[in-house]
Amino acid sequence: MDDWDNLAAGWDEKPGVKEYAKAAFDTLQTVCTELKFELDPSNTEVLDFGCGSGLLSSLLSPLVNEITAVDASAEMVRVVERKGLKNVNARCLVLSEETASSLDPVDLVVCSSVLAFVPDPAGTLGILGKKLKETGLLIQWDWECEKDDEPFGFTQSKIEDNLKKAELEILRLERPFSIEGMKPLMAVARRKRET
């Protein structure tokens, strides 16, 4: 985590970072509208996994009741805390089955440009999927790669494979925007429904 700790203080000023967060937020709102998934300031609970400096949480906070923003970097969590968002509870947490037990069920899980940095993306998605309420959504944005063995991103087929291994139902998988010529993939999923 030292690398992320060292980047935390100046993260929000890096080129493209705020634009990426705003583009992810805009696509989140579009998806919620199209899927008739209401963001309600009186009761929507959100888990922002790998929240970084909290840019996405900052944009989302006026539209929801509470956000639990977790990151493995203590310095990133401090940056979130300094933003003073009243309904954002920032926590330094390395996600595992054990640590996830301290997290309440949520209506929405967001993972913005983080899953390519965890050792077991499918396992992590499985843990996050278990935190979703019955009608909850998980939205993931990660950089698209051409080959499965490239670091810091995923192919479309790898995202599909990870979500299936996590026993999540894929509702959408698309390239929603472009930042400085780079195109992230966005996946929208939910817990598999009993048939």
Backbone as a ProteinNet text record, in pm:
[ID]
protein_1_A
[PRIMARY]
MDDWDNLAAGWDEKPGVKEYAKAAFDTLQTVCTELKFELDPSNTEVLDFGCGSGLLSSLLSPLVNEITAVDASAEMVRVVERKGLKNVNARCLVLSEETASSLDPVDLVVCSSVLAFVPDPAGTLGILGKKLKETGLLIQWDWECEKDDEPFGFTQSKIEDNLKKAELEILRLERPFSIEGMKPLMAVARRKRET
[TERTIARY]
80.4	0	83.7	214.7	300.1	286.5	277.7	265.3	140.1	27.6	-97.9	-94.2	-33.3	-18.7	60.1	166	249.8	178.2	84	9.9	-111	-154.3	-282.9	-296.5	-199.1	-212.7	-238.6	-175.1	-193.4	-281.3	-350.7	-426.4	-531.4	-608	-717.9	-669.5	-543	-489.5	-423.5	-415.3	-354.9	-443.9	-383.5	-462.2	-560.2	-683.6	-784.9	-858.1	-809.1	-868.5	-1010.2	-1027.4	-1160.9	-1255.8	-1203	-1285.8	-1334.7	-1247	-1284	-1395.1	-1378.4	-1479.7	-1614.3	-1611.6	-1736.1	-1799.8	-1719.3	-1773.5	-1832.4	-1765	-1818.5	-1949.8	-1953.7	-2075.5	-2190.1	-2162.3	-2266.3	-2320.7	-2231.8	-2279.5	-2357.4	-2317	-2391.9	-2535.2	-2548.9	-2682.9	-2765.7	-2705.1	-2775.5	-2822.3	-2733.3	-2768.1	-2881.9	-2873	-2978.5	-3113.1	-3113.6	-3237.4	-3292.7	-3206.8	-3252.2	-3298.4	-3237.2	-3277.2	-3383.9	-3429.5	-3530.4	-3483.6	-3356.2	-3293.9	-3282.8	-3366.7	-3376.2	-3265.1	-3196.1	-3102.5	-3181.9	-3198.7	-3286.7	-3206.7	-3204.1	-3128.4	-3177.4	-3298.1	-3349	-3314.5	-3278.2	-3248.9	-3148.8	-3095.6	-3000.5	-2865.4	-2818.5	-2689.4	-2590.4	-2468.4	-2368.4	-2237.5	-2170.7	-2033.9	-1945.9	-1853.9	-1756.8	-1628.1	-1607.3	-1491.3	-1371.4	-1259.1	-1141.1	-1165.9	-1218.1	-1267.3	-1159.5	-1032.7	-927.1	-947.6	-938.4	-951.6	-1096.7	-1190.8	-1332	-1400.5	-1343.6	-1406.7	-1545.1	-1560	-1691	-1788	-1741.9	-1827	-1873.6	-1785.1	-1820.9	-1936.2	-1931.7	-2037.6	-2167.3	-2155.1	-2271	-2339.4	-2265.9	-2318.5	-2448.7	-2472.9	-2600.5	-2722.1	-2699.3	-2809.7	-2846.9	-2770	-2791.3	-2791.5	-2833.7	-2839.8	-2702	-2630.3	-2500.3	-2407.3	-2279.7	-2176	-2069.5	-2038.3	-1920.7	-1812.4	-1710.2	-1601.4	-1479.6	-1440.5	-1328.1	-1212.2	-1092.8	-971.9	-863.3	-773.2	-662.7	-552.3	-555	-455.4	-504.2	-433.4	-470.6	-464.2	-368.3	-355.9	-471.2	-515.7	-632.9	-754.8	-771.1	-883.9	-875.7	-756.5	-741.2	-783.8	-753.1	-795.2	-948.1	-1013.7	-1160.9	-1212.6	-1156.5	-1201.5	-1187.3	-1079.3	-1057.2	-1161.3	-1228.7	-1333.1	-1458.1	-1471.1	-1579.6	-1719.2	-1735.4	-1867.8	-1948.2	-2058.5	-2134.4	-2187.4	-2224.5	-2284.1	-2187.6	-2057.9	-1956.2	-1870.1	-1874.2	-1793.2	-1673.6	-1556.6	-1436	-1363.2	-1322.6	-1255	-1138.4	-1027.9	-914.3	-941.8	-951.5	-990.8	-933.1	-868.7	-828	-939.6	-1012.1	-1131.9	-1097.5	-1169.5	-1161.8	-1296.7	-1319.6	-1444.4	-1459.3	-1348.8	-1351.8	-1381.8	-1308.9	-1331.1	-1465.5	-1515.8	-1645.3	-1759.3	-1740.3	-1846.7	-1875.3	-1781.7	-1803.5	-1881	-1911.6	-1983.1	-2130.2	-2217.3	-2361.1	-2400	-2512.7	-2564.2	-2597.9	-2579.8	-2600.1	-2686.9	-2738.9	-2818.5	-2730.3	-2612.6	-2525.8	-2380	-2305.8	-2160	-2099.4	-2006.5	-1932.9	-1784.7	-1722.2	-1579.2	-1519.3	-1457.7	-1407.8	-1256.6	-1214.8	-1073.7	-994.2	-1045.5	-978.6	-956.7	-1048.1	-1041.6	-919.1	-861.9	-739.1	-619.3	-634.3	-524.7	-534.7	-640.2	-653	-602.9	-548.2	-490.7	-591.7	-716.2	-818.6	-947.5	-957.1	-1075.8	-1206.6	-1209.7	-1333.8	-1372.7	-1276.1	-1303.8	-1352.2	-1290.9	-1331.9	-1474.2	-1505.7	-1642.7	-1741.7	-1701.9	-1788.2	-1820.5	-1719.6	-1740	-1830.6	-1803.6	-1885.3	-2029.2	-2047.1	-2181.6	-2264	-2198.6	-2269	-2314.1	-2257	-2296.3	-2415.5	-2454.6	-2568.9	-2700.6	-2791.8	-2928.6	-2990.9	-3103.4	-3167.7	-3183.6	-3218.6	-3240.8	-3122.8	-3009	-2894.2	-2820.7	-2740.1	-2657.7	-2510.8	-2425.7	-2281.7	-2239.3	-2167.3	-2118	-1966.3	-1901.5	-1755.2	-1707.8	-1604.6	-1535.9	-1389	-1332.8	-1190.2	-1140.3	-1011.5	-952.7	-955.8	-985	-990.2	-850.3	-819.1	-693.1	-724.2	-624.8	-642.3	-617.3	-531.2	-497.3	-519.7	-555.1	-584.1	-465.4	-343.7	-227.4	-168.2	-234.3	-186.6	-223.3	-130.8	-162.4	-254.2	-322.2	-399	-520.2	-579.7	-702	-752.3	-863.1	-926	-973.5	-979.7	-1052.5	-1200	-1285.1	-1428	-1456.4	-1392.1	-1417	-1369.7	-1263	-1214.3	-1312.4	-1369.5	-1470.8	-1590.8	-1636.3	-1748.5	-1716.2	-1597	-1553.8	-1549.8	-1493.8	-1486.9	-1625.7	-1717.5	-1853.1	-1926.9	-1907.6	-1971.1	-1915.5	-1783.1	-1722.2	-1773.3	-1804.7	-1857.3	-2006.6	-2065.7	-2208.6	-2296.4	-2253.8	-2331.6	-2386.5	-2505.1	-2570.4	-2533.6	-2480.1	-2438.3	-2559.7	-2585.3	-2694.5	-2644.1	-2520.9	-2460.1	-2309.4	-2248.4	-2102.9	-2074	-2018.1	-2001.7	-1884.3	-1851.6	-1750.6	-1827.7	-1846.4	-1936.8	-1878	-1745	-1683.4	-1535.4	-1471.6	-1328.6	-1263.4	-1148.6	-1072.5	-931.5	-892.5	-758.5	-724.7	-822.5	-802.6	-813.2	-826.9	-839.7	-986.8	-1025.5	-1165.9	-1181.4	-1250.5	-1278.4	-1399	-1404.6	-1523.8	-1607.1	-1737.7	-1828.3	-1913.9	-1917.4	-2004.6	-2108	-2230.1	-2338.6	-2390.7	-2397.7	-2437.9	-2523.9	-2586.5	-2665.8	-2652.8	-2701.2	-2702.3	-2791.4	-2752.6	-2836.7	-2969.1	-3074.4	-3209.2	-3243	-3314.4	-3362	-3470.3	-3465.1	-3567.8	-3661.6
-121.3	0	126.3	112.2	230.9	317.5	254.9	332.8	419.3	360.9	436.1	539.8	505.6	603.6	724.8	701	810.2	895.7	838.6	911.6	987.7	954.6	1001.9	1153.7	1224	1368.4	1444.7	1406.1	1478.1	1408.7	1302.5	1220.5	1300	1382.9	1455.3	1552.9	1590.5	1687	1620.9	1488.1	1418.2	1436.7	1453.1	1471.8	1356.1	1392.2	1293.3	1229.5	1246.2	1176.4	1226.7	1358.1	1413.1	1386.8	1395	1369.3	1224.3	1132.4	990.4	969.8	1028.3	1012.7	1069.2	1185.4	1247	1161.3	1107.1	1021.3	893.3	834.6	714.9	748.6	861.8	905.2	925.5	990.6	1013.4	881.1	784.6	655.3	580.5	596.4	534.8	588.3	719.9	779.4	730.5	721.6	673	529.7	444.6	303.9	293.5	369.2	363.1	405.5	509.9	555.5	448.6	395.5	296.9	166.7	127.4	3.6	27.7	153.5	191.8	156.5	183.9	163	300.1	322.7	455.1	480.4	593.4	642.4	735.5	697.5	769.2	823.7	956.7	1015.2	972.2	917.9	877.2	733.7	648.9	510.8	431.9	483.7	406.1	398.8	275.1	249.9	202.6	258.6	232.1	186.1	93.9	56.1	97	189.3	231.6	156	44.7	-40.8	10.5	30.2	88	234	305	442	542.3	507	602.9	730.6	843.7	973.9	1017	932.9	960.9	1047.4	1059.7	1144.3	1093.8	963.9	909.7	921.9	893.1	908.3	1052.6	1148.9	1291.1	1326.5	1274.6	1302.1	1230.2	1111.1	1027	1065	1124.2	1145.9	1226.2	1328.8	1400.4	1317.1	1208.2	1129.6	1007.4	978.4	855.8	885.3	785.9	802.7	792.8	685.6	664.6	589	625.3	556.6	507	379	325.4	319.5	402.8	413.9	342.4	231.3	153.3	150.9	154.3	145.1	82.2	9.7	-53.3	46.9	164.8	268.5	362.4	363.8	451.4	598.5	634.6	774.8	816.2	728.2	759.1	780.3	696.9	711.5	846.3	889	1020.1	1133	1120.1	1220.8	1227.7	1112.3	1109.3	1177.1	1141.8	1199	1350.9	1403.2	1548.8	1621.2	1550.1	1613.4	1644	1581.8	1614.5	1584.6	1479.9	1443.4	1378.5	1440	1397.5	1254.2	1209.7	1076.2	972.9	1003	909.3	863.6	733.8	672.2	606.1	668.5	616.4	521.6	406	304.1	243.9	226.1	153.4	5.9	-69.8	-209.8	-289.2	-399.4	-496.3	-599.9	-607.5	-691	-839.1	-911.5	-1057.6	-1105.4	-1235.3	-1288.8	-1241.6	-1243.4	-1204.8	-1056.2	-968.9	-825.1	-780.5	-850.6	-814.4	-830.9	-913.2	-932.8	-803.5	-708.3	-580.5	-481	-518.3	-430	-468.2	-368.2	-391.8	-419.2	-489.1	-507.3	-371.3	-361.9	-234.7	-253.3	-141.6	-140.2	-132.8	-72.6	-47.2	-63.3	-140.1	-149	-86.5	7	64.4	31.8	-4.3	-40.5	31.6	145	226.4	213.2	147.3	130.3	71.4	-38.9	-99.7	-249.7	-321.2	-467.7	-524.5	-450.6	-497.8	-494.1	-428.8	-416.3	-514	-594.1	-691.2	-827.5	-908.9	-1037.3	-1136.5	-1131.5	-1227.4	-1152.6	-1097.2	-1019.1	-1097	-1221.8	-1300.5	-1325.2	-1358.6	-1379.8	-1252.5	-1140.2	-1011.2	-978.4	-1000.2	-977.7	-1067.9	-1191.1	-1282	-1228.4	-1175.4	-1116.5	-994.3	-907.6	-787	-822.5	-923.4	-966.3	-1012.3	-1073.2	-1118.6	-1001.6	-883.5	-765	-693.7	-735.5	-672.6	-718.8	-624.2	-660	-730.8	-793	-875.5	-802.4	-675.2	-599.7	-509.1	-529.2	-441.5	-459.2	-358.8	-359.5	-344.6	-404.2	-383.9	-324.1	-212.7	-148.4	-138.7	-189.5	-195	-119.1	-36.6	26.6	-13.1	-65.7	-97.1	-75.8	-45	-21.3	-147.8	-129.6	-243.6	-276.3	-405	-455.5	-542.6	-561.4	-647.9	-794	-820.9	-958.5	-978.5	-1101.4	-1131.8	-1115.2	-1127.2	-1122.2	-981.8	-879.3	-742.3	-693.6	-620.8	-570.5	-447.9	-421.5	-298.6	-282.9	-393.4	-387.8	-526.6	-533.5	-661.1	-660.7	-778.5	-795.5	-809.8	-791.4	-809.3	-951.8	-1049.9	-1189.4	-1218.2	-1151.1	-1172.3	-1114	-999.2	-942.1	-1035.9	-1084.5	-1179.5	-1301.9	-1356.8	-1475.1	-1447.7	-1333.6	-1298.3	-1286.2	-1220.8	-1203.3	-1336.9	-1423.1	-1555.9	-1638.4	-1635.5	-1707	-1653.9	-1526	-1463	-1488.8	-1563.4	-1596	-1471.5	-1378.1	-1257.9	-1262.6	-1208.3	-1202.6	-1071.5	-1081.1	-962.4	-900.7	-773.8	-701.2	-619.5	-568	-488.5	-502.9	-493.3	-485.7	-403.3	-283	-189.5	-95.1	-19.4	86.7	218.9	273.4	387.3	523.8	538.1	667.8	647.6	757.8	755.8	873.9	849	954.9	952.8	1063.6	1075.4	955.9	912.5	803.1	663.9	655.1	524.3	496.7	371.7	335	230.2	266.4	164.9	80.5	-36	-120.1	-97.3	-99.4	-90.2	-215.8	-281.2	-397.3	-363.1	-403.4	-388.1	-528.1	-562.7	-698.8	-696.1	-809.6	-826.1	-970.6	-995.8	-1133	-1215.9	-1340.5	-1428	-1449.9	-1444.4	-1463.4	-1611.2	-1650.5	-1789.5	-1809.7	-1922.6	-1948.8	-2057.7
0	0	0	18.9	23.6	-100.7	-218.4	-341.7	-339.5	-300.9	-296.2	-185.2	-71.2	36.8	-12.5	-87.9	-138.4	-242.3	-314.1	-417.8	-363.2	-243.2	-191.3	-188.1	-132	-111	-240.5	-348.9	-474.6	-576.2	-534.1	-629.1	-706.2	-635.6	-700.3	-807.5	-803.2	-899.9	-1020.4	-1021.8	-1135.6	-1259.7	-1376.7	-1499.6	-1523.3	-1553	-1588.7	-1472.3	-1350.1	-1235.4	-1206.4	-1199	-1172	-1288.9	-1410.7	-1528.9	-1529.8	-1491.8	-1485	-1382.4	-1263.3	-1158.3	-1203.7	-1268.4	-1316.3	-1425.2	-1515.6	-1621.9	-1562.9	-1464.6	-1398.5	-1328.5	-1258.9	-1190.5	-1289.8	-1401	-1502.3	-1556.4	-1582	-1632.7	-1525.2	-1399.8	-1289.6	-1287.1	-1297.9	-1297.8	-1416.5	-1532.7	-1651.4	-1631.5	-1582.5	-1558.6	-1457.9	-1349.7	-1248.2	-1306	-1386.7	-1450	-1544	-1630.5	-1729	-1664.6	-1553.4	-1484.7	-1378	-1368.5	-1268.9	-1127.3	-1102.1	-971.8	-906.3	-804.9	-745.5	-644.5	-662.3	-561.6	-471.3	-346.1	-254.4	-136	-118.8	-8.3	129.9	137.2	268.6	304.7	204.8	245.7	161.3	52	-27.8	43.1	63.7	129.4	23.4	25.3	-77.8	-14.4	-81.6	-48	-165.4	-141.4	-242.6	-212.8	-285.2	-262	-340.8	-271	-335.2	-365.6	-266.1	-285.1	-321.9	-300.5	-329.8	-251.2	-317.5	-251.4	-233	-272	-247.5	-351	-469.6	-571.1	-610.5	-633.5	-669.9	-552.5	-432.1	-313.3	-297.1	-325.1	-314.4	-407.6	-528.1	-625.3	-589.8	-535.5	-505.1	-373.6	-281.7	-146.1	-137.9	-219.6	-208.3	-251	-323.4	-379.2	-296.5	-190.9	-114.2	35.3	113.5	258	322.3	290	352.9	258.8	263.7	187	283.3	273.3	340.8	234.5	251.4	153.8	210.8	148.1	200.6	101.9	157.8	77.3	163.6	100.5	172.9	206.1	146	172.2	281.9	393.6	505.3	464.7	381.2	338.8	247.9	160.2	77.3	166.9	268	360.7	432.1	470.4	535	440.8	312.5	214.4	210.9	210.6	211.8	338.4	451.7	579.3	580.7	524.2	522.2	437.1	348.8	266.8	348.4	466.1	558.2	507.2	430.8	379.2	491.4	528.2	646.3	638.7	521.1	510.4	451.7	456.9	408.4	525.8	550.5	655.4	587.8	598.4	533.6	628.2	573.7	655	579.2	649.7	593.8	617.6	508.9	520.1	404.1	436.5	335.1	332.2	222.2	214.6	216.2	300.4	307.8	360.1	358.5	415.2	559.6	633.2	774.5	793	721.4	740.2	682.8	583.1	523.5	622.4	724.3	823.3	899.8	897.6	965.8	879.2	756.1	663.8	656.4	662.4	651.6	506.2	485.2	348.8	286.2	155.4	85.6	-38.4	-86.5	-209.1	-333.3	-318.5	-432.9	-391.9	-470.7	-455.8	-580.4	-561.1	-673.4	-656.9	-768	-771.4	-890.8	-867.3	-977.2	-991	-1097.2	-1130.7	-1014.5	-959.1	-843.2	-857.2	-920.8	-918	-989.2	-1082.4	-1148.2	-1053.9	-939.1	-843.8	-727.2	-721.1	-611.4	-659.1	-566.7	-607.3	-665	-618.1	-660.7	-695.3	-816.7	-852.2	-839.6	-885.2	-877.6	-732.4	-648.8	-506.8	-439.7	-475.1	-420	-463.1	-590	-637.6	-565.2	-536.4	-461.8	-323.7	-255.5	-122.5	-133.2	-229.9	-247.9	-284.2	-368	-406	-287.3	-189.7	-68.6	18.1	-2	74.5	11.3	-109.8	-176.5	-115.6	-97.7	-62.4	-182.8	-163.3	-266.9	-400.3	-396.6	-520.9	-556.2	-489.8	-507.2	-638.8	-671.8	-792.8	-756.6	-838.9	-831.8	-965.2	-959	-1080.6	-1071.4	-1174.5	-1181.9	-1304.6	-1287.5	-1399.4	-1389.1	-1494.5	-1499.4	-1640.9	-1653.8	-1785.2	-1869.1	-1996.2	-2088	-2140	-2141.4	-2197.4	-2318.6	-2403.1	-2519.7	-2487.6	-2387.2	-2350.9	-2201.7	-2163.9	-2024	-1930.3	-1980.1	-1891.6	-1875.2	-1928.9	-1911.4	-1771.2	-1705.5	-1571.9	-1579	-1470.6	-1450.2	-1539.6	-1580.1	-1657.7	-1688.2	-1762	-1794.9	-1939.3	-1997.2	-2122.2	-2085.9	-2183.7	-2160.5	-2113.8	-2174.8	-2136.6	-1994.4	-1949.4	-1812.6	-1711	-1740.6	-1651.2	-1643.4	-1758.5	-1759.8	-1675	-1693.1	-1619.2	-1468.5	-1429.1	-1286.7	-1224.6	-1295.1	-1241.9	-1232.9	-1330.4	-1325.8	-1210.9	-1192.2	-1079.2	-945.8	-941.3	-820.3	-802	-895.6	-893.2	-899.6	-984.5	-1009.6	-1151.5	-1168.4	-1299.3	-1367.9	-1486.7	-1561	-1630.1	-1600.5	-1664.8	-1783.3	-1772	-1878.5	-1872.3	-1988.2	-1998.3	-2122.5	-2102.5	-2213.7	-2190.4	-2293.9	-2286	-2278.9	-2160.1	-2146.1	-2179.7	-2173.7	-2200.2	-2231.8	-2269.2	-2299.8	-2228.7	-2166.6	-2100.5	-2158.5	-2218.5	-2276.4	-2365.6	-2445.3	-2539.2	-2479.7	-2347.8	-2282.9	-2255.9	-2275.2	-2260.4	-2150.7	-2043.8	-1942.7	-1982.4	-1925.1	-1935.1	-1810.6	-1826.1	-1712.5	-1710.5	-1596.8	-1578.7	-1472.9	-1498.1	-1401.9	-1374	-1246.8	-1210.2	-1084.7	-1059.2	-936.9	-891.3	-771.2	-721.9	-812.7	-834.4	-916.7	-846	-924.7	-870.9	-868.2	-765.5	-756.4	-861.5	-931.8	-1034.5	-990.3
[MASK]
+++++++++++++++++++++++++++++++++++++++++++++++++++++++++++++++++++++++++++++++++++++++++++++++++++++++++++++++++++++++++++++++++++++++++++++++++++++++++++++++++++++++++++++++++++++++++++++++++++

